Short mmCIF file of C-alpha atoms (C1' of nucleotides) and ligand atoms in Angstrom, two decimals:
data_model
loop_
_atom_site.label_atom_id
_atom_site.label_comp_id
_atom_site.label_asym_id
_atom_site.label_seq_id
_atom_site.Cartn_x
_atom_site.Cartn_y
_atom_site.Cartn_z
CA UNK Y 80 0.00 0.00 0.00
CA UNK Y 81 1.40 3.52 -0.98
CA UNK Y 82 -0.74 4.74 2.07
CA UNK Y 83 -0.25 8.73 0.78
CA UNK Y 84 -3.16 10.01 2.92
CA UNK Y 85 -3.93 8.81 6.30
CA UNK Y 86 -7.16 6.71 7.30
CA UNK Y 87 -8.32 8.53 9.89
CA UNK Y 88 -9.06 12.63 9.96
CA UNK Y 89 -6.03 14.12 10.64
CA UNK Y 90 -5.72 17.10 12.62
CA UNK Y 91 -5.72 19.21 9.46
CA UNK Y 92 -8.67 17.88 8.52
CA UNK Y 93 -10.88 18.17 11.76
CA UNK Y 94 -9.76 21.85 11.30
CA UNK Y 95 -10.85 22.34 7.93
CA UNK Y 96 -14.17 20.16 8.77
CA UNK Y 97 -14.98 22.51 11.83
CA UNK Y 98 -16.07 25.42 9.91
CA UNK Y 99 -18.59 23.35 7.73
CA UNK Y 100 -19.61 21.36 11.14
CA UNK Y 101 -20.54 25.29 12.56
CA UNK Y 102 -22.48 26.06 9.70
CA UNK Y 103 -24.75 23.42 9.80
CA UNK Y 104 -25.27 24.28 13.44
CA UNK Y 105 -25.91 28.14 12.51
CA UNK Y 106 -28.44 26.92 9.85
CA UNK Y 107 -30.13 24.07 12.23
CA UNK Y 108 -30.52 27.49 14.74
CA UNK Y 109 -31.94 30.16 11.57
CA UNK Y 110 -35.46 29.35 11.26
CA UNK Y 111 -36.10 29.69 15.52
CA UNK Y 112 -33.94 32.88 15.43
CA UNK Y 113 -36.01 34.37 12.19
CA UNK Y 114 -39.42 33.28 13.80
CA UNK Y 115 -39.28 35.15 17.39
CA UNK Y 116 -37.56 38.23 15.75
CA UNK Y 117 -40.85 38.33 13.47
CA UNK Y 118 -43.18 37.49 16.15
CA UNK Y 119 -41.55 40.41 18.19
CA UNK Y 120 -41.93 42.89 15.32
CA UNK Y 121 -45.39 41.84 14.45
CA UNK Y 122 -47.20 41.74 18.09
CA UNK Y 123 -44.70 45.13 18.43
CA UNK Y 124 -46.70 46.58 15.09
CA UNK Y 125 -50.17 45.18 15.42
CA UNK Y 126 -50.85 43.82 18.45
CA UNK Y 127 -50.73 39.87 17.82
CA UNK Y 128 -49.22 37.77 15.45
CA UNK Y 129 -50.73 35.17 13.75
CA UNK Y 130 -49.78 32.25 11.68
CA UNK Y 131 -50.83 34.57 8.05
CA UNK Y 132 -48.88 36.95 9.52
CA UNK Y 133 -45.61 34.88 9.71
CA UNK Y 134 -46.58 32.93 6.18
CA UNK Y 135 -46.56 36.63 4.96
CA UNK Y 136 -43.77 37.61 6.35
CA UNK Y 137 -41.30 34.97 5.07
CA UNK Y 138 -43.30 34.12 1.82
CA UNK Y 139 -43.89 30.67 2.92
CA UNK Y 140 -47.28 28.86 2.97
CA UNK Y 141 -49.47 28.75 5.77
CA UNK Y 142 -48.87 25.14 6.11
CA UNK Y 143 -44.98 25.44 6.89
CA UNK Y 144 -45.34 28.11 9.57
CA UNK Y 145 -48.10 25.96 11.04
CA UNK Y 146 -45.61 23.09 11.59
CA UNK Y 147 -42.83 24.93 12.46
CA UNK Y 148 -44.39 27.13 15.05
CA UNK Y 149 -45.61 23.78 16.74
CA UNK Y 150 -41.93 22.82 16.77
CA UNK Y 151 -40.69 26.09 18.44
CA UNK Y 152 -43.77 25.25 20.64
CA UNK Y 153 -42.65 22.01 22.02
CA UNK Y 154 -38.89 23.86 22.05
CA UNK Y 155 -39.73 26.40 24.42
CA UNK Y 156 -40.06 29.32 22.48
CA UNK Y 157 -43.04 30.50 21.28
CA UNK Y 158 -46.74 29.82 22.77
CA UNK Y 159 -50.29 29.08 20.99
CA UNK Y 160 -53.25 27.19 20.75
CA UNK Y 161 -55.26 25.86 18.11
CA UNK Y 162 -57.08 28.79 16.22
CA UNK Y 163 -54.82 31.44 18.92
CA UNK Y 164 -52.35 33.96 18.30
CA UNK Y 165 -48.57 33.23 18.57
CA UNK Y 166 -46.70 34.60 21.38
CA UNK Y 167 -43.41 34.67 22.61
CA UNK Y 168 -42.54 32.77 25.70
CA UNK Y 169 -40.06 34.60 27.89
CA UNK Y 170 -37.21 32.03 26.48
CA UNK Y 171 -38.51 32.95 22.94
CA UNK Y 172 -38.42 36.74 23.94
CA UNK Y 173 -34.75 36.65 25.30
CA UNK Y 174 -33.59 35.19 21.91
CA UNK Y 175 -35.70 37.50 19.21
CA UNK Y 176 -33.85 40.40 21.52
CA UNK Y 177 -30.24 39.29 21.17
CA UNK Y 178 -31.23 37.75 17.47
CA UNK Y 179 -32.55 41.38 16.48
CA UNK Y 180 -29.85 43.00 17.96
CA UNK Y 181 -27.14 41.16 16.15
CA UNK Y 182 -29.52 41.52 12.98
CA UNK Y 183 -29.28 45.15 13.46
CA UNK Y 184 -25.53 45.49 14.13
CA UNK Y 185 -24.42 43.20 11.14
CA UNK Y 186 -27.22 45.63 8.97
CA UNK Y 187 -26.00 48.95 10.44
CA UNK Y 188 -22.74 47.69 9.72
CA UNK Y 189 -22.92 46.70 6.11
CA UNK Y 190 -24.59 50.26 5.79
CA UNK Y 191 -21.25 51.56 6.90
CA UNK Y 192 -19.38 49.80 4.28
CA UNK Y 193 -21.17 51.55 1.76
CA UNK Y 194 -23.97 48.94 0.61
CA UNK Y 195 -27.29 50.30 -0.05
CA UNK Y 196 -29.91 49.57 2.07
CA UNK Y 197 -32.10 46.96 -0.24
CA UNK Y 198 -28.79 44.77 -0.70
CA UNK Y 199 -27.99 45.76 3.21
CA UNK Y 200 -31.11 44.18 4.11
CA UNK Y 201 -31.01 41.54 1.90
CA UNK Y 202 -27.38 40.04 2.55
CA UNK Y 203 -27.81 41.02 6.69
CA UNK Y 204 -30.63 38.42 6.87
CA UNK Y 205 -28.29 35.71 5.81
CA UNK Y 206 -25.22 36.15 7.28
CA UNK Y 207 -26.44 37.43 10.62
CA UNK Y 208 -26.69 33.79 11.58
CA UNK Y 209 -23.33 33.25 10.82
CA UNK Y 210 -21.43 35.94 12.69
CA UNK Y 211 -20.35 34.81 15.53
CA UNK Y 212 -19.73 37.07 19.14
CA UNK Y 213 -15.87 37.60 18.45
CA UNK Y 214 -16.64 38.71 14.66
CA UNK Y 215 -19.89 40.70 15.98
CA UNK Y 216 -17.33 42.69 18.34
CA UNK Y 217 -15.33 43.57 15.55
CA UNK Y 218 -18.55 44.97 13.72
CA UNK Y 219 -19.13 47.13 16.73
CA UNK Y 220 -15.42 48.19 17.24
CA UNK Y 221 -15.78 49.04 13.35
CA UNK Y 222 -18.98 50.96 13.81
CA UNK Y 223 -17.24 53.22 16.74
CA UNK Y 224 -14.38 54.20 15.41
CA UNK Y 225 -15.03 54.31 11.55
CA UNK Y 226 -18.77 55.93 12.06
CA UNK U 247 -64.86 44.12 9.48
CA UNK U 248 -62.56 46.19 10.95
CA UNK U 249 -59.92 45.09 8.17
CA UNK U 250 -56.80 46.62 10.03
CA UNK U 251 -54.73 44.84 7.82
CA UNK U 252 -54.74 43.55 3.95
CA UNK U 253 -55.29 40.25 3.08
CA UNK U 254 -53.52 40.36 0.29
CA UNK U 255 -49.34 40.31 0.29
CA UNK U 256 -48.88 44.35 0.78
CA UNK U 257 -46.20 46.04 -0.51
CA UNK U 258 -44.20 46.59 2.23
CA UNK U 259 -44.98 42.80 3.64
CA UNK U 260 -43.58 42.16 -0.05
CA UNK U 261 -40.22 44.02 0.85
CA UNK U 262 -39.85 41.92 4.05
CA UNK U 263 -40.20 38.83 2.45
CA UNK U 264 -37.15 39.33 -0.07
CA UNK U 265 -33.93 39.44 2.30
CA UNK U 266 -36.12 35.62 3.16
CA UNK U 267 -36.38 34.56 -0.08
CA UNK U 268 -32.94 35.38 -1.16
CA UNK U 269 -31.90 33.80 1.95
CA UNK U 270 -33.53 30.47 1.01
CA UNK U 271 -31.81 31.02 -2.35
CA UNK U 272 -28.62 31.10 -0.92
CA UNK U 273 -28.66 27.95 0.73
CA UNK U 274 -30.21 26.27 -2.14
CA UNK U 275 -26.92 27.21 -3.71
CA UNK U 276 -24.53 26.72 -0.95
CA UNK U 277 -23.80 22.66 -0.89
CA UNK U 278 -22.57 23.27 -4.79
CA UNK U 279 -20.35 26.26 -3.94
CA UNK U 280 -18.92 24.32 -0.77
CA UNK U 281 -19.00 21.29 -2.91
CA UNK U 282 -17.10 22.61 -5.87
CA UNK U 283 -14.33 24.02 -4.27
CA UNK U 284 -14.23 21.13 -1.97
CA UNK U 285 -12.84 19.05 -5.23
CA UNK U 286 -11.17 21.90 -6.98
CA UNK U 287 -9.31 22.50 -3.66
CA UNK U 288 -8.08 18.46 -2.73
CA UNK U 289 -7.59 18.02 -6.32
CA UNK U 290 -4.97 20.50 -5.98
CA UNK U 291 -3.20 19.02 -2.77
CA UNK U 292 -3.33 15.16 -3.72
CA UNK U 293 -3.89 15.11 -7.46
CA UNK U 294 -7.83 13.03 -6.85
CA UNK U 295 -10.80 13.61 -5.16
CA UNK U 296 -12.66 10.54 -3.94
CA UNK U 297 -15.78 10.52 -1.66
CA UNK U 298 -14.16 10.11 1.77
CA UNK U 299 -12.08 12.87 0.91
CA UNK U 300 -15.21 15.14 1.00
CA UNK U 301 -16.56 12.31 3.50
CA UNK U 302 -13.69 14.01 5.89
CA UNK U 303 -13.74 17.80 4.52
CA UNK U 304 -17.39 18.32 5.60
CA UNK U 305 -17.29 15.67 8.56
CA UNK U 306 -20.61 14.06 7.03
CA UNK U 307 -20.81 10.05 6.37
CA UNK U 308 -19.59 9.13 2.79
CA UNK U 309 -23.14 8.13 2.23
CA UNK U 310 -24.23 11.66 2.46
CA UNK U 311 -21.22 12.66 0.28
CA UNK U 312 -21.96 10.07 -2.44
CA UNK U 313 -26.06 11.33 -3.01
CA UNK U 314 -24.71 14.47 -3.38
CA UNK U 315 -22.04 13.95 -5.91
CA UNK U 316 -24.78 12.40 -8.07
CA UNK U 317 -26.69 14.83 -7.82
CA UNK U 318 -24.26 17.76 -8.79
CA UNK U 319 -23.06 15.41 -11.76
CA UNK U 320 -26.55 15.88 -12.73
CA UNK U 321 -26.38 19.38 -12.77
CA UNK U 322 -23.57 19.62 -14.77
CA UNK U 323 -21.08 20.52 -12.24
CA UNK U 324 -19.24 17.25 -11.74
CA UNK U 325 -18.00 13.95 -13.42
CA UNK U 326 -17.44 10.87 -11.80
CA UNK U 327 -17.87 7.10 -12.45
CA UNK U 328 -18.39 4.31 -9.98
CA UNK U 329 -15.60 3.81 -7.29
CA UNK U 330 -13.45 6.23 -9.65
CA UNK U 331 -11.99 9.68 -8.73
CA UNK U 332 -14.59 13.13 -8.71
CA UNK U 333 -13.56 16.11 -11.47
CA UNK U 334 -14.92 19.23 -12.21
CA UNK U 335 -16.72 19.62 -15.20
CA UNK U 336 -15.59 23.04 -17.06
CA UNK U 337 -18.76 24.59 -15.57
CA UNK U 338 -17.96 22.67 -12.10
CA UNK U 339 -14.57 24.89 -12.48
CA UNK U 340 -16.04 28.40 -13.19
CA UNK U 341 -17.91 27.98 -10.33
CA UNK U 342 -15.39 26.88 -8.01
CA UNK U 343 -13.31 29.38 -8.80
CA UNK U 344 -15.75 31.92 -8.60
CA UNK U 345 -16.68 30.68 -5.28
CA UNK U 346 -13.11 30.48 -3.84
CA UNK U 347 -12.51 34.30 -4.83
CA UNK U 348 -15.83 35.50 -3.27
CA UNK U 349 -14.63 32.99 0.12
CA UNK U 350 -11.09 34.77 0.05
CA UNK U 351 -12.27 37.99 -0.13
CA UNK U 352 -14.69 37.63 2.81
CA UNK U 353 -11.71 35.53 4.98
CA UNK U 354 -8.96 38.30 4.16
CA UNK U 355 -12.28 41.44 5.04
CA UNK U 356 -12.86 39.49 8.59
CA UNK U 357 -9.38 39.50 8.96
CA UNK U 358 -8.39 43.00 8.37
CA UNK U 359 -11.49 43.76 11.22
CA UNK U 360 -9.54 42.27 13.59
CA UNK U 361 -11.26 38.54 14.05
CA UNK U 362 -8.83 36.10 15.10
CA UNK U 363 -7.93 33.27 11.81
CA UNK U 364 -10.29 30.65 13.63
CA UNK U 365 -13.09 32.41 13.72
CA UNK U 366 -12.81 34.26 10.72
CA UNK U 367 -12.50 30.48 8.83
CA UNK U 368 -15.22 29.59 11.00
CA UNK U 369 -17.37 32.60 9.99
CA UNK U 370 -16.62 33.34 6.40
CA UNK U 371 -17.47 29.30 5.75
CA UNK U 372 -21.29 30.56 6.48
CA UNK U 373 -21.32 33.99 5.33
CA UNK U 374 -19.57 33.63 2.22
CA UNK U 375 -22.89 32.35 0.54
CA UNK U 376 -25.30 35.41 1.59
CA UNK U 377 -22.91 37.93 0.15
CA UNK U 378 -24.16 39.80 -2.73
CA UNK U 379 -21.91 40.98 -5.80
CA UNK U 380 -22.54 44.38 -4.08
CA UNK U 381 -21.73 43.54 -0.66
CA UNK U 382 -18.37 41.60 -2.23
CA UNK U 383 -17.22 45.05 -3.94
CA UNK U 384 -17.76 47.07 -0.85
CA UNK U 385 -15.51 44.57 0.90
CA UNK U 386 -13.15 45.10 -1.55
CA UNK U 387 -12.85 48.41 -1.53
CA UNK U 388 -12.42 47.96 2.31
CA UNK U 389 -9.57 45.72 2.10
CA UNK U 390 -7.90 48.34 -0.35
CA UNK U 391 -8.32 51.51 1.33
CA UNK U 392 -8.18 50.57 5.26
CA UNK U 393 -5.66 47.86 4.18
"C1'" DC S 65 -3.87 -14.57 -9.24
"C1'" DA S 66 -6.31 -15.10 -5.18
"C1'" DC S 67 -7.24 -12.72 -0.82
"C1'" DG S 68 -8.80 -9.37 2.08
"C1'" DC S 69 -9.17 -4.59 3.48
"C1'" DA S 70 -10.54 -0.16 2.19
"C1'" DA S 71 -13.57 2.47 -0.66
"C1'" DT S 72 -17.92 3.00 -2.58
"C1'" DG S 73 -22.72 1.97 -3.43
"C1'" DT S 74 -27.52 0.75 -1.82
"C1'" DA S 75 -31.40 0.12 1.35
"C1'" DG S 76 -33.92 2.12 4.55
"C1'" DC S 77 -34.71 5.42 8.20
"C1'" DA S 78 -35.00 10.23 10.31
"C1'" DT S 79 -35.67 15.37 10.42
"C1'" DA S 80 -36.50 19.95 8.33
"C1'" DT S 81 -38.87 22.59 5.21
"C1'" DG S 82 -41.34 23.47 1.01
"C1'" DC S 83 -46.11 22.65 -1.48
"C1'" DT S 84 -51.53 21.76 -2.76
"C1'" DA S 85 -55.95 20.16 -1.50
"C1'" DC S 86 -59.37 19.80 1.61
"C1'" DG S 87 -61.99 20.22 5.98
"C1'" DG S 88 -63.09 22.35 10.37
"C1'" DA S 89 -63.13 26.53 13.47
"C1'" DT S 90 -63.87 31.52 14.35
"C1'" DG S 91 -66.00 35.54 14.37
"C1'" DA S 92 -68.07 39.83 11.90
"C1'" DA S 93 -72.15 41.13 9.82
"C1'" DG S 94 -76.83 40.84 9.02
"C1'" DC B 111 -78.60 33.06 15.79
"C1'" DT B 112 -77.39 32.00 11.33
"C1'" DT B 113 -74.30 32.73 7.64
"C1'" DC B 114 -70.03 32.69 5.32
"C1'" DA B 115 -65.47 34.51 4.38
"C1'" DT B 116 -61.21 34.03 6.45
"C1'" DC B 117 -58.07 31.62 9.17
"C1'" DC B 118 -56.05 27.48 10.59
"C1'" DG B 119 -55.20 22.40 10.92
"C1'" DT B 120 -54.44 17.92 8.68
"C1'" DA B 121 -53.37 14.67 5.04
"C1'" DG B 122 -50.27 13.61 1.85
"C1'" DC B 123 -46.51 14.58 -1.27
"C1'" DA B 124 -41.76 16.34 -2.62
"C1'" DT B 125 -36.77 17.53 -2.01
"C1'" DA B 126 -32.45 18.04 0.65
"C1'" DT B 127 -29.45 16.30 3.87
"C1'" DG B 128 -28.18 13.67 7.88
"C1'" DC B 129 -27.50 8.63 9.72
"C1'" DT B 130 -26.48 3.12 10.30
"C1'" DA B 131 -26.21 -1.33 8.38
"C1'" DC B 132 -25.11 -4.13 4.80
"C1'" DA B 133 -23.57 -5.35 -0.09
"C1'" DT B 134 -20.27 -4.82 -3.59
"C1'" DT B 135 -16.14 -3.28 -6.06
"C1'" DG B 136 -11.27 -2.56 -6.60
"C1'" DC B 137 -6.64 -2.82 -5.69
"C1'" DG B 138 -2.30 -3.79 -3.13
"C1'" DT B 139 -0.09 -7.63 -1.08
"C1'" DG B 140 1.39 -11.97 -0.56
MN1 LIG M 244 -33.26 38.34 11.34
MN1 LIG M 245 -32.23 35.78 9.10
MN1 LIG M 246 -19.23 27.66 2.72
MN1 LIG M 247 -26.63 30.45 5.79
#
DNA sequence: CACGCAATGTAGCATATGCTACGGATGAAG
DNA sequence: CTTCATCCGTAGCATATGCTACATTGCGTG
């Protein structure tokens, strides 16, 4: 056997698998971080939120926020009943704070850079689930001095 | 009826269910990007890309790997043949190489903020999917002026 | 050139998130 | 109090991406 690469993950190659490993985790977090922050916003703009209201919001069908919001249910989050509007349990309401937060930082700071607000808004919806507290700092630190 | 609010989508309900769609987008792209330069990338270092070398890049079971692969070789961006090596096709390439420019740029922007290398890898493996052609050039122009 | 291990493929399962179609619940208006 | 439009739930389907267990191929070694 010329044996040129080894069996088992190297070292190297847990480090280059890492990254990929904490994306998945980011993305297996998105959908509960995007659902409080628009529950928040929409008993904050009309007084409840209900399941049209979030199938609106994200362009989805009723059906998927249905399901998922009985997920978030049984995770702690968020709190209904059959035919009832969504709230935010006070779990749920710590998260959509520190989600919109973030949300707002990584948008205020893309503003900063120079993108217009559409893209801003666009691009901050992704990638504020992927910024992480260290790279978040450095947003703020960027924001202080450079704004 | 009181009719507070629209049934139908409204305009500005419209505008808040873009940055979600595009978001949705993104990740519909992101296993081919990651994929991609995945092979372009251990192509380079050991001359062949086989499924447990993506098996081990993306810590995921080869089983995982291999469904994938056959699916990308249906979109055109790979070739492969039972138990043999995985190649780019010449559209598999573009991509790639598109992708690993748009990756670098975003690494090298964290960077210059000040994120340590970890977490900037760590980071930039998520983000560089949601970042728009627009967002890319005002990182750019970061990385020349400030750099 | 036969053997056996490593690599790859296949079967079958799970979860998450999309959808349409249809049926039941709610509540505003008459 | 009945009616009926709207809202919501359920059934059933699809795709994408994870997994384990098992079958098969291929290749280096003896
Ligand atoms: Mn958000
Ligand atoms: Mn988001
Ligand atoms: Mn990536
Ligand atoms: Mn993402």
């Amino acid at each position: 056997m010329t044996k040129k690469t080894p069996k088992t993950t190297s070292k190297k190659s847990k480090e280059r698998s890492e990254p990929h490993a904490r994306t998945r985790a980011a993305h297996a977090q998105e959908t509960a971080e995007d659902y409080v922050e628009a529950v928040f916003d929409t008993v904050q703009e009309k007084g409840e939120c209900r399941v049209l209201d979030l199938a609106r919001h994200f362009a989805v069908s009723h059906v998927t926020v249905s399901r998922i919001v009985g997920r978030l249910k049984q995770e702690g989050l968020l709190e209904t009943a059959p035919y009832r509007p969504i709230t935010l349990t006070a779990k749920g309401n710590r998260l959509a704070k520190r989600s919109k937060k973030r949300h707002q930082i990584v948008l205020e700071f893309l503003l900063s850079l120079g993108v217009d607000q559409k893209t801003a808004e666009i691009d901050s919806e992704g990638i504020e689930h992927h910024v992480s507290e260290a790279t978040l700092a450095a947003m703020k630190r960027h924001l202080k001095t450079r704004h």
